[in-house]
Amino acid sequence: MIKFIEETVEYLNQKGFDKPEIGIILGTGLGQLINEIDIIKEVSYNHIPNFPTATVEFHKGKLVYGNLAGKKVVVMQGRFHIYEGYTLQDVTYPVRIMEKLGIHTLLVSNAAGAINLDFKKGELMLIEDHINLQGSSPLAFKGVEHLGERFADMSAPYDNEINTTFKKIAKIHNIKLHEGVYASVVGPQLETRAEYRMLKIIGADAVGMSTVPEIIVANHLKLKAAAVSVLTDECDPDNLKPVDIQDIIANAVKAEPNMITLFKELIKTL
Ligand code: HPA
C-alpha cells in the first residue's frame, strides 16, 4: 500500500495540492459547503491513480483543493461506502492520502437516523463516540504496522477541543446541536425494528453507514478528528414507516445551512 500511496500523493502534488491543513469529507447534508470554497484545483476520483472510483449517483466524486475560512483545505466531494462493494481499505484510502498531503485535522459529515427519539429529523448531532458494527476494521490487513500502530488507541477518537468549539459555535449561532454516539452499520438496507431496538440498548443515539472507518484511520494516523451527523429520520421501532429516501435527502438538505455555519466557523479557529 505504501507504494500506491506515494504514487497517488505525487500525482496530487503535481496537480497543485500544496500542503492542505484540513481534510473534509462531505457527506449527505454538507455538499453545498463546496460553494463556500475558493477552489484552486479539483480532480475527479477516476483520474487519481490508485483511487477507488465513485459509483453512487448522489455523489460527484471529486477531490477539491482550495481555501476555506482562511485555511488550505482538501475536500472529498463524495465518499466511498462498503455497501457499494468497496473494502474498508478502499473506503479509507483517501484519508491516508490527505494525511500524506499534510492535513493535521479531519472533519467529517454524514446523514444518520435518530435512534435517540429526543432527537428530531432535521437536527444535528455532534459525534462524541462511536460503535463499529461494520464487522471488520480498516486496520485489519497485512502490513498495517508500517502505516501506524496496529493496536490503534480509541480512547478519544473525536477531538475534545474541537467538539467544545463546535458546541460554542452552535450556541452563538442558535443552532441546535445534540451530542451522542454514532453506530455504523454496513447497509445498504435500512434497519429492522428489532435492529433499532438493539441499537438503542447498546447505547447508540444515531445510526448510519459511514464515518467510523474514516475516523478509525484518522486515529491510526494521529490526526485530530471530528464529525457531525445530520439526522434525517426518526428510527422509532414502535412506529416504523417504510423508508423514504427522498424524504431523507430533503431533511439532509434542510439542515445544510446550519452544518455549513458550524464547519466554516470551526475552521476559522483551527
Ligand atoms: N439507518 C437508518 N436511518 C438512516 C440511516 C441509516 O443507516 N442513514 C440515514 N438515515
PDB file of C-alpha atoms and ligand atoms in Angstrom:
ATOM      1  CA  MET A   1       0.000   0.000   0.000  1.00  0.00           C
ATOM      2  CA  ILE A   2       2.897   2.374   0.740  1.00  0.00           C
ATOM      3  CA  LYS A   3       3.946   2.393  -2.923  1.00  0.00           C
ATOM      4  CA  PHE A   4       0.386   3.116  -4.055  1.00  0.00           C
ATOM      5  CA  ILE A   5       0.087   5.943  -1.537  1.00  0.00           C
ATOM      6  CA  GLU A   6       3.361   7.517  -2.724  1.00  0.00           C
ATOM      7  CA  GLU A   7       2.162   7.367  -6.323  1.00  0.00           C
ATOM      8  CA  THR A   8      -1.177   8.998  -5.515  1.00  0.00           C
ATOM      9  CA  VAL A   9       0.408  11.722  -3.385  1.00  0.00           C
ATOM     10  CA  GLU A  10       2.972  12.518  -6.067  1.00  0.00           C
ATOM     11  CA  TYR A  11       0.196  12.893  -8.651  1.00  0.00           C
ATOM     12  CA  LEU A  12      -1.787  15.250  -6.410  1.00  0.00           C
ATOM     13  CA  ASN A  13       1.310  17.297  -5.528  1.00  0.00           C
ATOM     14  CA  GLN A  14       1.957  17.741  -9.226  1.00  0.00           C
ATOM     15  CA  LYS A  15      -1.659  18.839  -9.664  1.00  0.00           C
ATOM     16  CA  GLY A  16      -1.035  21.606  -7.118  1.00  0.00           C
ATOM     17  CA  PHE A  17      -2.460  20.116  -3.913  1.00  0.00           C
ATOM     18  CA  ASP A  18       0.045  22.032  -1.836  1.00  0.00           C
ATOM     19  CA  LYS A  19       0.161  21.246   1.898  1.00  0.00           C
ATOM     20  CA  PRO A  20      -3.519  21.376   2.878  1.00  0.00           C
ATOM     21  CA  GLU A  21      -4.053  21.817   6.623  1.00  0.00           C
ATOM     22  CA  ILE A  22      -7.528  20.388   6.996  1.00  0.00           C
ATOM     23  CA  GLY A  23      -9.302  17.472   5.308  1.00  0.00           C
ATOM     24  CA  ILE A  24     -13.067  17.475   4.943  1.00  0.00           C
ATOM     25  CA  ILE A  25     -15.326  14.596   3.937  1.00  0.00           C
ATOM     26  CA  LEU A  26     -18.612  15.943   2.641  1.00  0.00           C
ATOM     27  CA  GLY A  27     -21.436  13.529   3.271  1.00  0.00           C
ATOM     28  CA  THR A  28     -25.092  13.942   2.562  1.00  0.00           C
ATOM     29  CA  GLY A  29     -26.052  17.266   4.114  1.00  0.00           C
ATOM     30  CA  LEU A  30     -22.857  19.149   3.543  1.00  0.00           C
ATOM     31  CA  GLY A  31     -22.494  19.096  -0.239  1.00  0.00           C
ATOM     32  CA  GLN A  32     -23.155  22.825  -0.532  1.00  0.00           C
ATOM     33  CA  LEU A  33     -20.069  23.622   1.537  1.00  0.00           C
ATOM     34  CA  ILE A  34     -18.225  23.257  -1.739  1.00  0.00           C
ATOM     35  CA  ASN A  35     -19.749  26.592  -2.859  1.00  0.00           C
ATOM     36  CA  GLU A  36     -18.002  28.345   0.037  1.00  0.00           C
ATOM     37  CA  ILE A  37     -14.547  27.248  -1.060  1.00  0.00           C
ATOM     38  CA  ASP A  38     -12.171  29.254  -3.229  1.00  0.00           C
ATOM     39  CA  ILE A  39     -11.288  26.316  -5.401  1.00  0.00           C
ATOM     40  CA  ILE A  40      -7.707  26.193  -6.614  1.00  0.00           C
ATOM     41  CA  LYS A  41      -7.781  22.728  -8.116  1.00  0.00           C
ATOM     42  CA  GLU A  42     -10.154  19.809  -8.439  1.00  0.00           C
ATOM     43  CA  VAL A  43      -9.661  16.294  -9.746  1.00  0.00           C
ATOM     44  CA  SER A  44     -12.232  13.577 -10.435  1.00  0.00           C
ATOM     45  CA  TYR A  45     -11.646  10.466  -8.394  1.00  0.00           C
ATOM     46  CA  ASN A  46     -11.413   8.383 -11.539  1.00  0.00           C
ATOM     47  CA  HIS A  47      -8.372  10.411 -12.681  1.00  0.00           C
ATOM     48  CA  ILE A  48      -6.447   9.898  -9.464  1.00  0.00           C
ATOM     49  CA  PRO A  49      -4.058   6.925  -9.628  1.00  0.00           C
ATOM     50  CA  ASN A  50      -4.966   4.122  -7.202  1.00  0.00           C
ATOM     51  CA  PHE A  51      -8.160   5.835  -6.017  1.00  0.00           C
ATOM     52  CA  PRO A  52     -11.301   3.756  -5.831  1.00  0.00           C
ATOM     53  CA  THR A  53     -13.783   5.100  -8.400  1.00  0.00           C
ATOM     54  CA  ALA A  54     -17.069   6.726  -7.429  1.00  0.00           C
ATOM     55  CA  THR A  55     -20.310   4.888  -8.079  1.00  0.00           C
ATOM     56  CA  VAL A  56     -23.182   6.397  -6.091  1.00  0.00           C
ATOM     57  CA  GLU A  57     -25.147   8.800  -8.237  1.00  0.00           C
ATOM     58  CA  PHE A  58     -25.712  11.413  -5.482  1.00  0.00           C
ATOM     59  CA  HIS A  59     -22.001  11.991  -5.302  1.00  0.00           C
ATOM     60  CA  LYS A  60     -19.924  13.831  -7.813  1.00  0.00           C
ATOM     61  CA  GLY A  61     -16.750  12.070  -6.774  1.00  0.00           C
ATOM     62  CA  LYS A  62     -14.088  14.773  -6.784  1.00  0.00           C
ATOM     63  CA  LEU A  63     -11.136  15.740  -4.675  1.00  0.00           C
ATOM     64  CA  VAL A  64     -11.056  19.505  -4.268  1.00  0.00           C
ATOM     65  CA  TYR A  65      -8.220  21.723  -3.050  1.00  0.00           C
ATOM     66  CA  GLY A  66      -8.687  25.350  -2.078  1.00  0.00           C
ATOM     67  CA  ASN A  67      -9.156  27.960   0.624  1.00  0.00           C
ATOM     68  CA  LEU A  68     -11.952  27.980   3.154  1.00  0.00           C
ATOM     69  CA  ALA A  69     -12.225  30.450   6.026  1.00  0.00           C
ATOM     70  CA  GLY A  70      -8.563  31.352   5.591  1.00  0.00           C
ATOM     71  CA  LYS A  71      -7.276  27.774   5.642  1.00  0.00           C
ATOM     72  CA  LYS A  72      -5.957  25.474   2.951  1.00  0.00           C
ATOM     73  CA  VAL A  73      -8.336  22.541   2.719  1.00  0.00           C
ATOM     74  CA  VAL A  74      -8.647  19.313   0.784  1.00  0.00           C
ATOM     75  CA  VAL A  75     -12.213  18.187   0.374  1.00  0.00           C
ATOM     76  CA  MET A  76     -13.695  14.854  -0.592  1.00  0.00           C
ATOM     77  CA  GLN A  77     -16.839  15.625  -2.528  1.00  0.00           C
ATOM     78  CA  GLY A  78     -18.416  12.210  -2.186  1.00  0.00           C
ATOM     79  CA  ARG A  79     -17.121   9.305  -0.143  1.00  0.00           C
ATOM     80  CA  PHE A  80     -16.846   5.553  -0.562  1.00  0.00           C
ATOM     81  CA  HIS A  81     -19.046   3.103   1.341  1.00  0.00           C
ATOM     82  CA  ILE A  82     -18.661  -0.610   1.893  1.00  0.00           C
ATOM     83  CA  TYR A  83     -22.252  -1.078   0.721  1.00  0.00           C
ATOM     84  CA  GLU A  84     -21.050  -0.110  -2.757  1.00  0.00           C
ATOM     85  CA  GLY A  85     -18.752  -3.107  -2.732  1.00  0.00           C
ATOM     86  CA  TYR A  86     -15.542  -1.371  -1.652  1.00  0.00           C
ATOM     87  CA  THR A  87     -13.291  -2.797   1.031  1.00  0.00           C
ATOM     88  CA  LEU A  88     -12.651  -0.893   4.244  1.00  0.00           C
ATOM     89  CA  GLN A  89      -9.125  -0.252   2.941  1.00  0.00           C
ATOM     90  CA  ASP A  90     -10.638   1.371  -0.193  1.00  0.00           C
ATOM     91  CA  VAL A  91     -13.067   3.430   1.868  1.00  0.00           C
ATOM     92  CA  THR A  92     -10.262   4.859   3.988  1.00  0.00           C
ATOM     93  CA  TYR A  93      -7.546   5.157   1.331  1.00  0.00           C
ATOM     94  CA  PRO A  94      -8.317   8.867   0.751  1.00  0.00           C
ATOM     95  CA  VAL A  95      -7.781   9.591   4.461  1.00  0.00           C
ATOM     96  CA  ARG A  96      -4.275   8.149   4.193  1.00  0.00           C
ATOM     97  CA  ILE A  97      -3.689  10.319   1.126  1.00  0.00           C
ATOM     98  CA  MET A  98      -4.935  13.506   2.810  1.00  0.00           C
ATOM     99  CA  GLU A  99      -2.673  12.799   5.772  1.00  0.00           C
ATOM    100  CA  LYS A 100       0.354  12.404   3.494  1.00  0.00           C
ATOM    101  CA  LEU A 101      -0.587  15.651   1.716  1.00  0.00           C
ATOM    102  CA  GLY A 102      -0.185  17.326   5.094  1.00  0.00           C
ATOM    103  CA  ILE A 103      -3.504  17.663   6.940  1.00  0.00           C
ATOM    104  CA  HIS A 104      -3.496  17.774  10.730  1.00  0.00           C
ATOM    105  CA  THR A 105      -7.276  17.643  11.178  1.00  0.00           C
ATOM    106  CA  LEU A 106     -10.069  15.617   9.560  1.00  0.00           C
ATOM    107  CA  LEU A 107     -13.669  16.856   9.637  1.00  0.00           C
ATOM    108  CA  VAL A 108     -16.460  14.536   8.584  1.00  0.00           C
ATOM    109  CA  SER A 109     -20.174  14.879   7.957  1.00  0.00           C
ATOM    110  CA  ASN A 110     -22.865  12.302   7.336  1.00  0.00           C
ATOM    111  CA  ALA A 111     -26.580  11.626   7.312  1.00  0.00           C
ATOM    112  CA  ALA A 112     -27.875   9.389  10.074  1.00  0.00           C
ATOM    113  CA  GLY A 113     -31.065   8.037  11.534  1.00  0.00           C
ATOM    114  CA  ALA A 114     -32.023   9.148  15.048  1.00  0.00           C
ATOM    115  CA  ILE A 115     -32.152   6.245  17.484  1.00  0.00           C
ATOM    116  CA  ASN A 116     -32.478   8.601  20.430  1.00  0.00           C
ATOM    117  CA  LEU A 117     -36.056   9.752  19.980  1.00  0.00           C
ATOM    118  CA  ASP A 118     -35.416  13.003  21.854  1.00  0.00           C
ATOM    119  CA  PHE A 119     -33.545  13.961  18.675  1.00  0.00           C
ATOM    120  CA  LYS A 120     -35.659  15.059  15.716  1.00  0.00           C
ATOM    121  CA  LYS A 121     -35.135  14.863  11.988  1.00  0.00           C
ATOM    122  CA  GLY A 122     -33.510  17.919  10.534  1.00  0.00           C
ATOM    123  CA  GLU A 123     -31.425  18.453  13.696  1.00  0.00           C
ATOM    124  CA  LEU A 124     -27.677  17.966  14.011  1.00  0.00           C
ATOM    125  CA  MET A 125     -25.692  15.645  16.259  1.00  0.00           C
ATOM    126  CA  LEU A 126     -22.060  16.060  17.169  1.00  0.00           C
ATOM    127  CA  ILE A 127     -20.478  12.616  17.332  1.00  0.00           C
ATOM    128  CA  GLU A 128     -18.960  12.147  20.730  1.00  0.00           C
ATOM    129  CA  ASP A 129     -18.109   8.457  20.370  1.00  0.00           C
ATOM    130  CA  HIS A 130     -18.902   5.558  18.069  1.00  0.00           C
ATOM    131  CA  ILE A 131     -19.742   1.862  17.859  1.00  0.00           C
ATOM    132  CA  ASN A 132     -18.292  -0.026  14.893  1.00  0.00           C
ATOM    133  CA  LEU A 133     -20.862  -2.535  13.632  1.00  0.00           C
ATOM    134  CA  GLN A 134     -19.385  -2.977  10.177  1.00  0.00           C
ATOM    135  CA  GLY A 135     -17.997  -6.376  11.021  1.00  0.00           C
ATOM    136  CA  SER A 136     -14.358  -5.605  10.353  1.00  0.00           C
ATOM    137  CA  SER A 137     -11.707  -2.933  10.705  1.00  0.00           C
ATOM    138  CA  PRO A 138      -9.920  -0.748   8.152  1.00  0.00           C
ATOM    139  CA  LEU A 139      -6.750  -1.670  10.060  1.00  0.00           C
ATOM    140  CA  ALA A 140      -7.187  -5.436   9.652  1.00  0.00           C
ATOM    141  CA  PHE A 141      -4.673  -6.117   6.901  1.00  0.00           C
ATOM    142  CA  LYS A 142      -1.138  -7.374   6.462  1.00  0.00           C
ATOM    143  CA  GLY A 143       1.456  -4.648   6.795  1.00  0.00           C
ATOM    144  CA  VAL A 144      -0.730  -2.153   8.671  1.00  0.00           C
ATOM    145  CA  GLU A 145       2.082  -1.757  11.199  1.00  0.00           C
ATOM    146  CA  HIS A 146       4.142   0.018   8.520  1.00  0.00           C
ATOM    147  CA  LEU A 147       1.499   2.751   8.335  1.00  0.00           C
ATOM    148  CA  GLY A 148       0.915   3.277  12.063  1.00  0.00           C
ATOM    149  CA  GLU A 149       0.391   1.286  15.244  1.00  0.00           C
ATOM    150  CA  ARG A 150      -1.592  -1.881  14.690  1.00  0.00           C
ATOM    151  CA  PHE A 151      -3.393  -1.567  18.031  1.00  0.00           C
ATOM    152  CA  ALA A 152      -4.557   1.990  17.471  1.00  0.00           C
ATOM    153  CA  ASP A 153      -5.813   3.804  20.554  1.00  0.00           C
ATOM    154  CA  MET A 154      -9.541   4.591  20.523  1.00  0.00           C
ATOM    155  CA  SER A 155      -9.906   6.144  23.969  1.00  0.00           C
ATOM    156  CA  ALA A 156     -10.824   9.537  22.487  1.00  0.00           C
ATOM    157  CA  PRO A 157     -11.454   9.142  18.739  1.00  0.00           C
ATOM    158  CA  TYR A 158     -13.196  12.525  18.454  1.00  0.00           C
ATOM    159  CA  ASP A 159     -11.157  15.560  19.436  1.00  0.00           C
ATOM    160  CA  ASN A 160     -12.383  17.080  22.679  1.00  0.00           C
ATOM    161  CA  GLU A 161     -11.164  20.563  21.960  1.00  0.00           C
ATOM    162  CA  ILE A 162     -12.827  20.661  18.525  1.00  0.00           C
ATOM    163  CA  ASN A 163     -16.067  19.348  19.979  1.00  0.00           C
ATOM    164  CA  THR A 164     -16.041  22.032  22.659  1.00  0.00           C
ATOM    165  CA  THR A 165     -15.542  24.658  19.950  1.00  0.00           C
ATOM    166  CA  PHE A 166     -18.372  23.168  17.880  1.00  0.00           C
ATOM    167  CA  LYS A 167     -20.695  23.463  20.871  1.00  0.00           C
ATOM    168  CA  LYS A 168     -19.695  27.096  21.468  1.00  0.00           C
ATOM    169  CA  ILE A 169     -20.311  27.945  17.809  1.00  0.00           C
ATOM    170  CA  ALA A 170     -23.699  26.232  17.885  1.00  0.00           C
ATOM    171  CA  LYS A 171     -24.691  28.293  20.920  1.00  0.00           C
ATOM    172  CA  ILE A 172     -23.569  31.578  19.375  1.00  0.00           C
ATOM    173  CA  HIS A 173     -25.436  30.889  16.142  1.00  0.00           C
ATOM    174  CA  ASN A 174     -28.506  29.449  17.824  1.00  0.00           C
ATOM    175  CA  ILE A 175     -28.066  26.051  16.190  1.00  0.00           C
ATOM    176  CA  LYS A 176     -29.494  23.007  17.947  1.00  0.00           C
ATOM    177  CA  LEU A 177     -26.576  20.588  18.257  1.00  0.00           C
ATOM    178  CA  HIS A 178     -27.116  17.330  20.095  1.00  0.00           C
ATOM    179  CA  GLU A 179     -24.233  15.179  21.198  1.00  0.00           C
ATOM    180  CA  GLY A 180     -24.210  11.419  21.031  1.00  0.00           C
ATOM    181  CA  VAL A 181     -22.931   8.022  19.972  1.00  0.00           C
ATOM    182  CA  TYR A 182     -22.962   7.052  16.295  1.00  0.00           C
ATOM    183  CA  ALA A 183     -23.226   3.402  15.300  1.00  0.00           C
ATOM    184  CA  SER A 184     -22.018   2.428  11.842  1.00  0.00           C
ATOM    185  CA  VAL A 185     -23.651  -0.445  10.011  1.00  0.00           C
ATOM    186  CA  VAL A 186     -22.836  -1.891   6.590  1.00  0.00           C
ATOM    187  CA  GLY A 187     -26.180  -1.194   4.885  1.00  0.00           C
ATOM    188  CA  PRO A 188     -27.392  -0.539   2.272  1.00  0.00           C
ATOM    189  CA  GLN A 189     -30.672  -1.902   3.630  1.00  0.00           C
ATOM    190  CA  LEU A 190     -32.169   0.123   6.432  1.00  0.00           C
ATOM    191  CA  GLU A 191     -32.629  -1.466   9.842  1.00  0.00           C
ATOM    192  CA  THR A 192     -35.427  -3.685  11.063  1.00  0.00           C
ATOM    193  CA  ARG A 193     -37.466  -2.784  14.133  1.00  0.00           C
ATOM    194  CA  ALA A 194     -35.524  -5.366  16.126  1.00  0.00           C
ATOM    195  CA  GLU A 195     -32.247  -3.846  14.979  1.00  0.00           C
ATOM    196  CA  TYR A 196     -33.368  -0.356  16.030  1.00  0.00           C
ATOM    197  CA  ARG A 197     -34.248  -1.761  19.465  1.00  0.00           C
ATOM    198  CA  MET A 198     -30.833  -3.387  19.690  1.00  0.00           C
ATOM    199  CA  LEU A 199     -29.059  -0.164  18.666  1.00  0.00           C
ATOM    200  CA  LYS A 200     -30.840   1.713  21.432  1.00  0.00           C
ATOM    201  CA  ILE A 201     -29.965  -0.933  24.024  1.00  0.00           C
ATOM    202  CA  ILE A 202     -26.284  -0.920  23.141  1.00  0.00           C
ATOM    203  CA  GLY A 203     -26.077   2.863  23.533  1.00  0.00           C
ATOM    204  CA  ALA A 204     -26.345   4.339  20.046  1.00  0.00           C
ATOM    205  CA  ASP A 205     -28.021   7.714  19.551  1.00  0.00           C
ATOM    206  CA  ALA A 206     -27.760   7.628  15.759  1.00  0.00           C
ATOM    207  CA  VAL A 207     -27.085   5.083  13.037  1.00  0.00           C
ATOM    208  CA  GLY A 208     -25.507   5.422   9.624  1.00  0.00           C
ATOM    209  CA  MET A 209     -23.409   3.638   7.046  1.00  0.00           C
ATOM    210  CA  SER A 210     -20.188   5.641   7.034  1.00  0.00           C
ATOM    211  CA  THR A 211     -17.714   7.736   9.044  1.00  0.00           C
ATOM    212  CA  VAL A 212     -16.436   5.148  11.532  1.00  0.00           C
ATOM    213  CA  PRO A 213     -13.837   3.636   9.144  1.00  0.00           C
ATOM    214  CA  GLU A 214     -12.502   7.086   8.248  1.00  0.00           C
ATOM    215  CA  ILE A 215     -12.337   8.094  11.915  1.00  0.00           C
ATOM    216  CA  ILE A 216     -10.510   4.873  12.827  1.00  0.00           C
ATOM    217  CA  VAL A 217      -7.872   5.569  10.166  1.00  0.00           C
ATOM    218  CA  ALA A 218      -7.618   9.232  11.207  1.00  0.00           C
ATOM    219  CA  ASN A 219      -6.804   7.996  14.708  1.00  0.00           C
ATOM    220  CA  HIS A 220      -4.382   5.430  13.320  1.00  0.00           C
ATOM    221  CA  LEU A 221      -2.570   8.351  11.690  1.00  0.00           C
ATOM    222  CA  LYS A 222      -2.835  10.513  14.835  1.00  0.00           C
ATOM    223  CA  LEU A 223      -4.925  13.143  13.092  1.00  0.00           C
ATOM    224  CA  LYS A 224      -7.349  15.256  15.072  1.00  0.00           C
ATOM    225  CA  ALA A 225     -10.831  14.227  14.037  1.00  0.00           C
ATOM    226  CA  ALA A 226     -14.414  15.356  14.469  1.00  0.00           C
ATOM    227  CA  ALA A 227     -17.740  14.506  12.858  1.00  0.00           C
ATOM    228  CA  VAL A 228     -21.279  15.852  12.722  1.00  0.00           C
ATOM    229  CA  SER A 229     -24.402  13.952  11.671  1.00  0.00           C
ATOM    230  CA  VAL A 230     -27.489  15.451  10.172  1.00  0.00           C
ATOM    231  CA  LEU A 231     -30.413  13.444  11.493  1.00  0.00           C
ATOM    232  CA  THR A 232     -32.605  12.652   8.537  1.00  0.00           C
ATOM    233  CA  ASP A 233     -35.205  10.302  10.020  1.00  0.00           C
ATOM    234  CA  GLU A 234     -36.509   9.097  13.351  1.00  0.00           C
ATOM    235  CA  CYS A 235     -35.988   5.396  13.947  1.00  0.00           C
ATOM    236  CA  ASP A 236     -38.875   4.526  16.215  1.00  0.00           C
ATOM    237  CA  PRO A 237     -39.319   0.731  16.259  1.00  0.00           C
ATOM    238  CA  ASP A 238     -42.838   1.064  17.664  1.00  0.00           C
ATOM    239  CA  ASN A 239     -43.967   3.329  14.855  1.00  0.00           C
ATOM    240  CA  LEU A 240     -41.800   2.429  11.900  1.00  0.00           C
ATOM    241  CA  LYS A 241     -42.834   3.608   8.446  1.00  0.00           C
ATOM    242  CA  PRO A 242     -41.351   2.418   5.155  1.00  0.00           C
ATOM    243  CA  VAL A 243     -38.177   4.302   4.337  1.00  0.00           C
ATOM    244  CA  ASP A 244     -38.495   7.275   2.035  1.00  0.00           C
ATOM    245  CA  ILE A 245     -35.070   8.082   0.590  1.00  0.00           C
ATOM    246  CA  GLN A 246     -36.338  11.328  -0.965  1.00  0.00           C
ATOM    247  CA  ASP A 247     -37.551  12.442   2.467  1.00  0.00           C
ATOM    248  CA  ILE A 248     -34.168  11.516   3.972  1.00  0.00           C
ATOM    249  CA  ILE A 249     -32.344  13.597   1.363  1.00  0.00           C
ATOM    250  CA  ALA A 250     -34.784  16.514   1.761  1.00  0.00           C
ATOM    251  CA  ASN A 251     -34.127  16.572   5.528  1.00  0.00           C
ATOM    252  CA  ALA A 252     -30.391  16.478   4.929  1.00  0.00           C
ATOM    253  CA  VAL A 253     -30.657  19.454   2.582  1.00  0.00           C
ATOM    254  CA  LYS A 254     -32.749  21.390   5.112  1.00  0.00           C
ATOM    255  CA  ALA A 255     -30.028  21.099   7.740  1.00  0.00           C
ATOM    256  CA  GLU A 256     -27.296  22.109   5.338  1.00  0.00           C
ATOM    257  CA  PRO A 257     -27.069  25.840   6.170  1.00  0.00           C
ATOM    258  CA  ASN A 258     -26.528  25.046   9.872  1.00  0.00           C
ATOM    259  CA  MET A 259     -23.954  22.401   9.047  1.00  0.00           C
ATOM    260  CA  ILE A 260     -22.093  24.868   6.815  1.00  0.00           C
ATOM    261  CA  THR A 261     -22.065  27.538   9.541  1.00  0.00           C
ATOM    262  CA  LEU A 262     -20.663  25.049  12.050  1.00  0.00           C
ATOM    263  CA  PHE A 263     -17.885  23.896   9.732  1.00  0.00           C
ATOM    264  CA  LYS A 264     -16.899  27.355   8.473  1.00  0.00           C
ATOM    265  CA  GLU A 265     -16.795  28.897  11.913  1.00  0.00           C
ATOM    266  CA  LEU A 266     -14.864  25.943  13.297  1.00  0.00           C
ATOM    267  CA  ILE A 267     -12.241  26.093  10.559  1.00  0.00           C
ATOM    268  CA  LYS A 268     -11.568  29.747  11.386  1.00  0.00           C
ATOM    269  CA  THR A 269     -10.437  28.610  14.840  1.00  0.00           C
ATOM    270  CA  LEU A 270      -8.177  25.736  13.744  1.00  0.00           C
TER     271      LEU A 270
HETATM  272  N1  HPA B   1     -30.231   3.893   9.108  1.00  0.00           N
HETATM  273  C1  HPA B   1     -31.411   4.469   9.369  1.00  0.00           C
HETATM  274  N2  HPA B   1     -31.701   5.687   9.009  1.00  0.00           N
HETATM  275  C2  HPA B   1     -30.780   6.384   8.353  1.00  0.00           C
HETATM  276  C3  HPA B   1     -29.556   5.840   8.049  1.00  0.00           C
HETATM  277  C4  HPA B   1     -29.257   4.523   8.454  1.00  0.00           C
HETATM  278  O1  HPA B   1     -28.178   3.974   8.207  1.00  0.00           O
HETATM  279  N3  HPA B   1     -28.853   6.799   7.395  1.00  0.00           N
HETATM  280  C5  HPA B   1     -29.655   7.875   7.314  1.00  0.00           C
HETATM  281  N4  HPA B   1     -30.824   7.630   7.900  1.00  0.00           N
END
